[in-house]
Structures are given as C-alpha cells and as structure tokens.
Amino acid sequence: MFIELDLQSETPIYTQLVDQIVEGIACGALQPGEQLPPIRSLAEDLGINLHTVNKAYNLLKQEGLLQVHRKTGVIVQPGEMPGVTEAFEEKLRRQLRSLAAAAAVRGMAEEVFAQESRSVYRDIITNRGGE
Amino acid sequence: MFIELDLQSETPIYTQLVDQIVEGIACGALQPGEQLPPIRSLAEDLGINLHTVNKAYNLLKQEGLLQVHRKTGVIVQPGEMPGVTEAFEEKLRRQLRSLAAAAAVRGMAEEVFAQESRSVYRDIITNRGGE
Amino acid sequence: MFIELDLQSETPIYTQLVDQIVEGIACGALQPGEQLPPIRSLAEDLGINLHTVNKAYNLLKQEGLLQVHRKTGVIVQPGEMPGVTEAFEEKLRRQLRSLAAAAAVRGMAEEVFAQESRSVYRDIITNRGGE
Amino acid sequence: MFIELDLQSETPIYTQLVDQIVEGIACGALQPGEQLPPIRSLAEDLGINLHTVNKAYNLLKQEGLLQVHRKTGVIVQPGEMPGVTEAFEEKLRRQLRSLAAAAAVRGMAEEVFAQESRSVYRDIITNRGGE
DNA sequence: GTGGTCTAGACCACC
DNA sequence: GTGGTCTAGACCACA
C-alpha cells in the first residue's frame, strides 16, 4: 500500500487516511472499481486501530467515493464519480478563502497563490496518464 | 464587529475567530496598528467565553499578526508583517494538496481550480484599496 | 514525579512546570521518547488544575521539546531536538544581560560570574551519563 | 537619558526600567551618589505612567541600589553597594539554572554557555573605565 | 482513557 | 480597565 501516516501529526489519523485515499483516486493509483484492502488488514499494516480505518472508509462512502459491501469488501466507486456539487463548491471556497487570507496577509501575491494552487493540482494529476 | 460565528460548526470557535480576523487584516478592514476589541467585550458581543477569545488572540500573537499589551489591549501588528516563511509555504501546500485532490476526484479541471483560487484571493483583497 | 512547585511564588505555576520539565530533559531524567504523565493525573498529583498542566505541555510542544498525541498522551521529543536558533540566542543573551548587570553591580567579578554559570550548567548535566 | 523602552515587549515596563538602571550603574553611566531624574520628568520623557517609574525606583531602593529622599530626589547609592548576599546568590543560581537547562537541551555546550555569560558580562563592564 | 474545547467565575499584575 | 493566571467542571473527538 502507498499510504504513509504521520502519527505525530496533529491532524487526526482518519483524516490523513481519507486525504491519501482521495489523492490515490485522483492520481489514478486507485482505479474505479478497484478493490481496497479489508479494514482489518489495512489497520494491521498501518499499525493503527481498526475503528480508525473504518471511520475513514465510511466518510469516503458517504462522499460517494467508495462502495462498501459486506461480502465483496471495499471498492473505489466504479463509473459515476460524485461530481462538483454546489455543497462541495461552497466548502471548497470556504477553505480556500482561509488559505488565501493567510497568504495575502503574509504578502504572497495573487499570481503566486494561483500558481501555487495550479502546481499542487498538477503534481497530483501528473501521474494519471501512466497507469 | 464584522465577525460571524457558527457555534454549531465542527470547526472550533477559536479557529473561526482566527480565520475571520486574518481575513479582516487581509482585506484591510483591520488596519496595521488598529485596535481590536478587548477580550471580554468581544466575548460578550459574540456570546462566547472570554477564554475562547483569548486563545484566538494568543494564536495570532504568536503568528506575529497581533500585539497584545497589558493595559493598551490588542492591536494589529503595525509595520512589518510576518512574510512567507518556508514553514508557511509547506503548510499552505499541504492543505492545498488536500483540496486539489478532492477537486480533481470530482472532475474539476486544473484551470477551474486555479481560477477558483485566484477569484477567492481577489474577493478578499478587492476592498483593500478603499481604506 | 520529581517536580516540586512553589504555589506561593510569583512566577506562574505553568512557568515553573516548564522549567522543571526542561531541566528534566536536560539532565536526562526524561529521555527522548519517554512518556510524561497524562495531564489530568499530573495535575492531580501536583494539586493544581488540569488547564495549568495543559498550558505548560502546550508551550513545550510549540518549542519542539514535547509531542502531544490524542490517544497516546505526551512524550519527550524523540530524535532531533530544536537546536540553538538565532531567536533563542538573542533571548538567552537578553536574560543573561540582566543577571550579569545585577551581579556586576553587587561586585561579583567577571570570572566568578562565568564560573557560576559553568557550575550551574554542570550541575544539570552531571547525571546525564547515568541513564 | 540613555533609557530605551520597548512598549511592545511582554516584559513589564517597570522591569525594563529596573534592568536598565541596574545596567547603567554596572557600566558606570550612573555613578554612586549621582542624581536620577525626578519621577515626574522621567515618566514624561519616556511617555509612561508616573506610577510605573515610582514602582521601579522603589524596587531599586529596596534592593539598596538607590536612595530616595523627599527633598533631594533620587540618587544612586553612594559608597557601600549591597554586595553578594546569600539570598542574591540563590536567586541568581535559580535563574541561571533555568537558562542553562534551556541551553543544554538545545545542545549548547557548557563551554559555549560559560563563554556567552562571560562575554555578556564584559559587554556591560567594558565602558566602565571610560567615565 | 487520552487530549481538545468550551464555559463560568475568580483574583491579580500592570498602568 | 486591560490582559494574565488559575480553578472547577463539563462534553466531545480520537483511538
């Protein structure tokens, strides 16, 4: 598995898990329909609690990025991905707003901030063609 | 005061306070050297506890955005603002990364994401000239 | 626990706590990676409030001497310690200056003052080899 | 007057005043028996409250560094300076201890710390011969 | 069971 | 009147 956790970080482990799985899907490391490790084995691999993995999976299921079946296990949502809903846009903007304000206050120019955003996005996507 | 809190939100109150003050400074609603409301009166105005305001003020103080004086009260850092440190860039990128991944997964194109960032930044700055 | 507080002292309790923990780390009584008592139990042992301990722990965390985990509790920073930054040197010198002036005024010679400093430092370190 | 206050500093103003007067005596800028500015005029010069200056003067009087007369005003203790009492040594050591621990934890060597102390002391004294 | 957050209310140092 | 510190007690998120 490609997941790396920072147990020292102050961001909750389940959040880190969610982020990394989302990134995995975004960059194509996790294909639609692909199987994710069972909760128990992933928890064991990462040396974390079973509930933590479960929480992450459930959050992603609620967001429509994963499907959880009893028998089949957990797979990446095949076919139709959630898409950009209004709720998502609002949430995205609210968080960007906070980051932009912090950047602006420290004197980072609009162009630099936009460029930073673009380059971060590109970093994630860049490997997508490869799989 | 221009601050609006969502007491139901899962983001801590003091974090919301910090964000809004940073935005206030970024957009020029709060000028360098300008006085902020005393801890107690702001707490009362917002219907929250004095310690919550205190925590927010102190966080901003240790980020170099505010100065806290014993008798004088709290003012926006006059003169030299913190600037873009390496630590800040790293933190910014980490958070942008999470947002970019979520956006990419939902099919938001690179150009749209970058444009979104730029427009959010511009929204904040836009009133700055007016003070 | 090896901590002794003077509740009558004019130096804040949390400062005394910080100082004693730093000394504990310096002398090796607290090893890197070692666990510190949970906030609540230390507070109870010392007969002080939990928030006071919390404040001390958080100060040490933001100085990079402690790590605070949600479930695991608090540990001494394992591996790389902060190091002597310029900010630290400046702060050290400012405080030494005040002490040196007071000593000089009372006729304590330069050599005695330097020797005093050295011996205090040595007192702290002296047990370090023993762990 | 040679006194410079940092009103932004988190160390109380009266403490800064005390420190600077002590330094002034240590370096010889203030000679034994020399007259200090009257409370009111010093307060006005520095742009601070009258009580603040008063508090500083009284602390120094208690320590035996100043003499306060109603008519004559305030003068530097002529002749016999306090000397190194046991209480002073203890207080000095306690404060040095805190600094030494902080330095040791950050990897500053004993020799460096002692040298730092000596050089700070020398900085203060260095002008003494000159007056 | 751990730390994180919030509330309520008190006293003190500083100016 | 300002922020700083401390206490007491509560609920929640995390693991």
Coordinates of C-alpha atoms in Angstrom, one line a residue, chain B:
Chain B
M1 CA -18.0 44.0 14.7
F2 CA -17.9 42.1 11.4
I3 CA -17.4 38.7 12.9
E4 CA -19.9 35.9 12.5
L5 CA -19.5 32.6 14.2
D6 CA -21.3 29.3 13.6
L7 CA -21.5 27.8 17.0
Q8 CA -22.8 24.5 15.5
S9 CA -19.9 24.1 13.2
E10 CA -17.4 21.3 13.9
T11 CA -14.5 23.7 13.4
P12 CA -13.6 25.1 16.8
I13 CA -14.8 28.6 17.6
Y14 CA -11.4 29.9 18.3
T15 CA -10.3 28.7 14.8
Q16 CA -13.2 30.5 13.2
L17 CA -12.2 33.6 15.1
V18 CA -8.6 33.4 13.9
D19 CA -9.7 32.9 10.3
Q20 CA -12.0 35.9 10.4
I21 CA -9.5 38.2 11.9
V22 CA -6.9 37.1 9.4
E23 CA -9.4 37.8 6.6
G24 CA -10.1 41.2 8.2
I25 CA -6.5 42.1 8.1
A26 CA -6.1 40.7 4.6
C27 CA -8.9 42.8 3.2
G28 CA -8.0 45.9 5.1
A29 CA -11.0 46.0 7.4
L30 CA -8.4 45.8 10.1
Q31 CA -5.5 48.2 9.5
P32 CA -2.0 47.8 11.0
G33 CA -1.9 49.3 14.4
E34 CA -5.7 49.3 14.7
Q35 CA -7.2 48.4 18.0
L36 CA -9.2 45.2 18.4
P37 CA -12.0 44.9 20.9
P38 CA -10.9 43.9 24.4
I39 CA -11.1 40.2 25.1
R40 CA -14.1 40.5 27.5
S41 CA -16.2 42.7 25.4
L42 CA -15.7 40.8 22.2
A43 CA -16.5 37.6 24.1
E44 CA -19.7 39.2 25.3
D45 CA -20.6 40.5 21.9
L46 CA -20.2 37.1 20.4
G47 CA -21.9 35.3 23.2
I48 CA -18.8 33.1 23.9
N49 CA -16.4 32.7 26.7
L50 CA -13.5 35.1 27.4
H51 CA -11.0 32.2 27.2
T52 CA -12.0 31.3 23.7
V53 CA -11.3 34.8 22.5
N54 CA -8.1 34.8 24.5
K55 CA -6.9 31.6 22.8
A56 CA -7.6 33.1 19.3
Y57 CA -5.8 36.3 20.2
N58 CA -2.8 34.5 21.5
L59 CA -2.5 32.2 18.5
L60 CA -2.5 35.3 16.3
K61 CA 0.0 36.9 18.6
Q62 CA 2.4 34.1 18.2
E63 CA 2.0 34.1 14.5
G64 CA 3.1 37.7 14.6
L65 CA -0.2 39.2 13.4
L66 CA -1.3 40.8 16.6
Q67 CA 0.4 42.5 19.5
V68 CA -1.0 42.1 23.0
H69 CA -0.4 44.8 25.6
R70 CA -1.3 44.6 29.2
K71 CA -3.0 47.9 29.5
T72 CA -3.4 49.0 26.0
G73 CA -5.2 46.0 24.8
V74 CA -4.8 44.2 21.5
I75 CA -3.7 45.8 18.2
V76 CA -3.0 44.6 14.7
Q77 CA 0.8 44.2 14.1
P78 CA 2.0 47.7 12.9
G79 CA 4.6 47.8 10.2
E80 CA 6.4 44.6 9.3
M81 CA 4.1 41.6 8.8
P82 CA 5.4 38.1 9.2
G83 CA 6.2 37.3 5.5
V84 CA 6.1 34.0 3.7
T85 CA 8.4 31.6 5.6
E86 CA 9.3 28.2 4.4
A87 CA 7.2 26.6 7.2
F88 CA 4.2 28.6 6.0
E89 CA 4.7 27.5 2.4
E90 CA 4.9 23.9 3.4
K91 CA 1.7 24.2 5.4
L92 CA -0.1 26.0 2.7
R93 CA 0.9 23.4 0.1
R94 CA -0.2 20.5 2.3
Q95 CA -3.6 22.0 2.7
L96 CA -3.9 23.0 -0.9
R97 CA -2.9 19.4 -1.8
S98 CA -5.9 18.0 0.1
L99 CA -8.3 20.5 -1.6
A100 CA -6.8 19.9 -5.0
A101 CA -7.2 16.1 -4.7
A102 CA -10.8 16.4 -3.7
A103 CA -11.5 18.8 -6.6
A104 CA -9.7 16.6 -9.1
V105 CA -11.6 13.5 -8.0
R106 CA -14.8 15.3 -8.6
G107 CA -13.7 16.2 -12.1
M108 CA -12.9 19.8 -11.5
A109 CA -10.3 20.8 -14.1
E110 CA -6.9 22.3 -13.3
E111 CA -7.8 25.5 -14.9
V112 CA -11.1 25.8 -13.0
F113 CA -9.3 25.0 -9.7
A114 CA -6.6 27.6 -10.3
Q115 CA -9.2 30.1 -11.3
E116 CA -11.3 29.4 -8.2
S117 CA -8.2 30.0 -6.1
R118 CA -7.5 33.3 -7.9
S119 CA -11.0 34.5 -7.6
V120 CA -11.2 33.7 -3.9
Y121 CA -8.0 35.6 -3.3
R122 CA -9.3 38.5 -5.3
D123 CA -12.5 38.6 -3.4
I124 CA -10.6 39.1 -0.2
I125 CA -8.2 41.7 -1.5
T126 CA -10.7 43.6 -3.5
N127 CA -11.7 46.1 -0.9
R128 CA -8.2 46.8 0.3
G129 CA -7.7 50.0 -1.7
G130 CA -10.7 51.6 0.0
E131 CA -9.4 52.2 3.4

